[in-house]
Coordinates of C-alpha atoms in Angstrom, one line a residue:
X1 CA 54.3 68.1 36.4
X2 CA 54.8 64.5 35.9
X3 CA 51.4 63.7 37.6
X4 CA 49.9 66.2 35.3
X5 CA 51.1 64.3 32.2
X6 CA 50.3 61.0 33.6
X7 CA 46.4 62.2 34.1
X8 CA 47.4 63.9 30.2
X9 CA 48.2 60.5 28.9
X10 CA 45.4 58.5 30.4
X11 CA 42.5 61.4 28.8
X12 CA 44.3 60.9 25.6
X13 CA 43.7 56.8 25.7
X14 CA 40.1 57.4 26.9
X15 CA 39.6 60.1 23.9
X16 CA 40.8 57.3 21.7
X17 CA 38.6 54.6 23.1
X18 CA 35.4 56.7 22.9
X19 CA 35.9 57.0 19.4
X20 CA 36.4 53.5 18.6
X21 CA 33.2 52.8 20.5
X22 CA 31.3 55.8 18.9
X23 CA 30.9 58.2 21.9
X24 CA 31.2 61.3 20.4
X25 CA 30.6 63.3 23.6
X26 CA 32.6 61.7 25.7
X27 CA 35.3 62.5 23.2
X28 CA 34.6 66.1 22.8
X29 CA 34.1 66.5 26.7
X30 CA 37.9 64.7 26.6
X31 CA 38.8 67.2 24.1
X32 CA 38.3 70.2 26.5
X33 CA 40.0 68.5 29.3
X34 CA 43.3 68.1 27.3
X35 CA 42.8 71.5 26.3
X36 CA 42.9 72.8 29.9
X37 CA 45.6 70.5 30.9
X38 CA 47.5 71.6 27.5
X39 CA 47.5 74.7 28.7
X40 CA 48.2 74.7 32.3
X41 CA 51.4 72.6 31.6
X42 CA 52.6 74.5 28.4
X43 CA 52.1 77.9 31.2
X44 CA 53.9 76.1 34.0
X45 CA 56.7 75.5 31.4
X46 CA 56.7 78.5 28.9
X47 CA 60.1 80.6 29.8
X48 CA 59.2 83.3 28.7
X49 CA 56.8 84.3 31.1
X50 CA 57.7 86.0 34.2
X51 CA 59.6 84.3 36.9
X52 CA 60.5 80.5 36.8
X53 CA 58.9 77.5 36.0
X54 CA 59.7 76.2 39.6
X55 CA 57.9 79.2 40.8
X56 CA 54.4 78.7 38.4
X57 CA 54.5 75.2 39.7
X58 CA 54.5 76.0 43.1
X59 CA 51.5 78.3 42.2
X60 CA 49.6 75.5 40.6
X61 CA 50.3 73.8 43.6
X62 CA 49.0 76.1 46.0
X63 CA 45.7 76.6 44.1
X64 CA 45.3 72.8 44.3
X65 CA 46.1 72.8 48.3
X66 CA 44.0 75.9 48.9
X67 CA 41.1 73.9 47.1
X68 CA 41.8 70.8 49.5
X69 CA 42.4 72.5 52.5
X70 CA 39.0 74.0 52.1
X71 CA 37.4 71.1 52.6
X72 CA 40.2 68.5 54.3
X73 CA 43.6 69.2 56.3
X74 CA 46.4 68.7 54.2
X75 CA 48.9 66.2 55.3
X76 CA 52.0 67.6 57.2
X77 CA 54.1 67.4 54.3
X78 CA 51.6 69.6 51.9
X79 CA 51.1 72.0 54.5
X80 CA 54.5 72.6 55.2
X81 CA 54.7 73.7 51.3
X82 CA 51.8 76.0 51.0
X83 CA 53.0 77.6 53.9
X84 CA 56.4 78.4 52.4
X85 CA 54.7 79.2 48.8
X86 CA 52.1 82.1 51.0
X87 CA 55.3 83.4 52.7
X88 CA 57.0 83.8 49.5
X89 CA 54.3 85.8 47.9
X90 CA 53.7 83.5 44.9
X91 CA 50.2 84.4 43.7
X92 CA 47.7 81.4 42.7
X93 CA 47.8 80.0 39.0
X94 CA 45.6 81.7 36.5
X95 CA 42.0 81.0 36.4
X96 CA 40.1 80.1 34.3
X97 CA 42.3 78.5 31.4
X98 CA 41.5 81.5 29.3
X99 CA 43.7 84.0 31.2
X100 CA 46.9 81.6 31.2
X101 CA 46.6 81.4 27.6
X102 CA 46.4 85.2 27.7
X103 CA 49.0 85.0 29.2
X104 CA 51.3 82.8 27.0
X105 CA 50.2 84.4 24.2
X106 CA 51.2 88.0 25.5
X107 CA 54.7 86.8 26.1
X108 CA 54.9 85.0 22.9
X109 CA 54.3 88.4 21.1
X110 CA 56.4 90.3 23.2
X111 CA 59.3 87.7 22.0
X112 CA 58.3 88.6 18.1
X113 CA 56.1 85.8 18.0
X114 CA 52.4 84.9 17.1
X115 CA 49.7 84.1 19.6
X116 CA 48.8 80.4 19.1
X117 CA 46.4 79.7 22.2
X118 CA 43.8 82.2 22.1
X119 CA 42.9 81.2 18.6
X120 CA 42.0 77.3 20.3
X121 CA 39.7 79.3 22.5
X122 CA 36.9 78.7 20.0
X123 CA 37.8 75.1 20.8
X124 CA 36.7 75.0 24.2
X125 CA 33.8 77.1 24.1
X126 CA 32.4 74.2 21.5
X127 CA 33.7 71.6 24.0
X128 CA 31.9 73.3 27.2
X129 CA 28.8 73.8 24.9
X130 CA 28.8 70.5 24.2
X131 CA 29.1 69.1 27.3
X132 CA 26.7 71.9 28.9
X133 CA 24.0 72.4 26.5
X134 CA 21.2 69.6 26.7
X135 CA 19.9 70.1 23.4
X136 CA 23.3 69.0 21.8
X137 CA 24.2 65.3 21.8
X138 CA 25.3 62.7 19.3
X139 CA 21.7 62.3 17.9
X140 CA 20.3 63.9 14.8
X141 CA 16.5 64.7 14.3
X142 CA 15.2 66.2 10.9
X143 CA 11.6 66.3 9.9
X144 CA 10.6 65.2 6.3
X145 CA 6.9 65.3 5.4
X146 CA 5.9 65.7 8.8
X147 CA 7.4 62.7 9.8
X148 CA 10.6 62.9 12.4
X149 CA 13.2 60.8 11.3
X150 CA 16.3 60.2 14.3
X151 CA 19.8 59.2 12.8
X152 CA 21.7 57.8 15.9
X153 CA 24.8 57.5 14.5
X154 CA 27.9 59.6 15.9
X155 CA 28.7 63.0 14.3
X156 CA 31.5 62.3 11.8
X157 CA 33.2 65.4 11.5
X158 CA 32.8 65.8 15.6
X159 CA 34.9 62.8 15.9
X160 CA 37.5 63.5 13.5
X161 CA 37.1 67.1 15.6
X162 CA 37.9 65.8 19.1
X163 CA 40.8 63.1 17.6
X164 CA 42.5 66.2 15.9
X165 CA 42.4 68.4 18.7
X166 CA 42.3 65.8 22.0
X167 CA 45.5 64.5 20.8
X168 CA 47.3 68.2 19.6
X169 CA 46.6 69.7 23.3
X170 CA 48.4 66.5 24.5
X171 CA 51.3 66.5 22.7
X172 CA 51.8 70.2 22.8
X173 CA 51.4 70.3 26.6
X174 CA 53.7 67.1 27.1
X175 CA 56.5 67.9 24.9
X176 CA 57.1 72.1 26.0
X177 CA 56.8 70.5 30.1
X178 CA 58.6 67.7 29.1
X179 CA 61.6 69.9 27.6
X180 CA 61.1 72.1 31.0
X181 CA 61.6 69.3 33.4
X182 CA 64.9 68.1 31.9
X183 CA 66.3 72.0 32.3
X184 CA 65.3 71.8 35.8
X185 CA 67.0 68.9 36.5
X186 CA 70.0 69.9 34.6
X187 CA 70.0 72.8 36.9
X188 CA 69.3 70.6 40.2
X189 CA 71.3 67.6 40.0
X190 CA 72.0 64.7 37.7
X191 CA 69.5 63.3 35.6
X192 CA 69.5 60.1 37.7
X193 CA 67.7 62.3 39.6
X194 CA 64.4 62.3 36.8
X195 CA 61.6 59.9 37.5
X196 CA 62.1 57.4 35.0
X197 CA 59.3 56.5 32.2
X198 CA 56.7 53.8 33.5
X199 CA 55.6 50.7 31.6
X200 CA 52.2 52.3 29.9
X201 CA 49.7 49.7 30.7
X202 CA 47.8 48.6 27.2
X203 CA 44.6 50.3 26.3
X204 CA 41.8 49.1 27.7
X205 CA 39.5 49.6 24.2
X206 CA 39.5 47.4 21.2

């Protein structure tokens, strides 16, 4: 989970840095991305769901391994922890991103809540379209007396857009795991036992 946020955080920076240097796409393709990691943290930490948080990591974590093993053999260590997660029946994470929000969602009503991630699906459809479609890009072309006239300057309200919503899926994802890795570690051990926070390196855009 720590790793997760770590690969959060450095999206985020690159979000940030794509807008300064006008590269709306990359920022909206970021956008996505923190979307999918917002959500797979905030479902690996939501306790209200079914079963334990120690549980939906191992989950993630055998999805991952499966996906490596496929192709590599996992290191002793690795192997030795898918083997116990098959053995104890633990199923593979949700895919796609849509069904863990589903998911949350459900278990948020059930509580006498309101769904909140469903509603950002809209989000990553735009992102995937985006990224996906070849006709969509930062460029805009308009004909005016039959003469085609290209404004290459980013989309305004696609960068505003992608800062908004990057940076939400961030914090949302890193604050609810954030808040679950301090409960497992009060139920472990001491907090000594918590990695502590790194030195973030400076960002690399001006």
């Amino acid at each position: 989970m720590v790793r997760k946020n770590l690969k959060q955080r450095e999206f985020a920076d690159e979000l940030v840095c794509a807008l300064r240097g006008g590269r709306t796409g990359v920022a909206l393709a970021l956008t996505r991305t923190l979307l999918e990691g917002g959500v797979e943290l905030s479902w690996a930490a939501d306790d209200q769901l079914r079963g334990t948080s120690e549980d939906r990591l191992l989950r993630i974590l055998r999805r991952g391994y499966e996906a490596i093993a496929e192709v590599s053999p996992l290191p002793p260590n690795e192997l030795a922890v898918l083997t116990d997660v098959r053995a104890r029946g633990l199923r593979l994470s949700p895919e796609p991103s849509r069904n863990a929000m589903e998911q949350i969602d459900a278990a948020e009503l059930r509580a006498g809540g309101d769904a909140h991630w469903e509603s950002h699906y809209e989000q990553f459809q735009i992102g995937s379209d985006y990224v996906h479609t070849s006709f969509l890009g930062p460029a805009r072309f308009t004909i005016i007396r039959d003469e085609m006239h290209v404004d290459i300057n980013p989309d305004f309200i696609e960068g505003v857009a992608a800062l908004r919503w990057g940076l939400f899926y961030f914090v949302r994802g890193a604050t609810q795991s954030c808040g679950s890795l301090v409960l497992m570690a009060s139920r472990n051990g001491s907090s000594r036992d918590m990695p502590q926070s790194p030195n973030w390196p400076t960002a690399g855009c001006k």
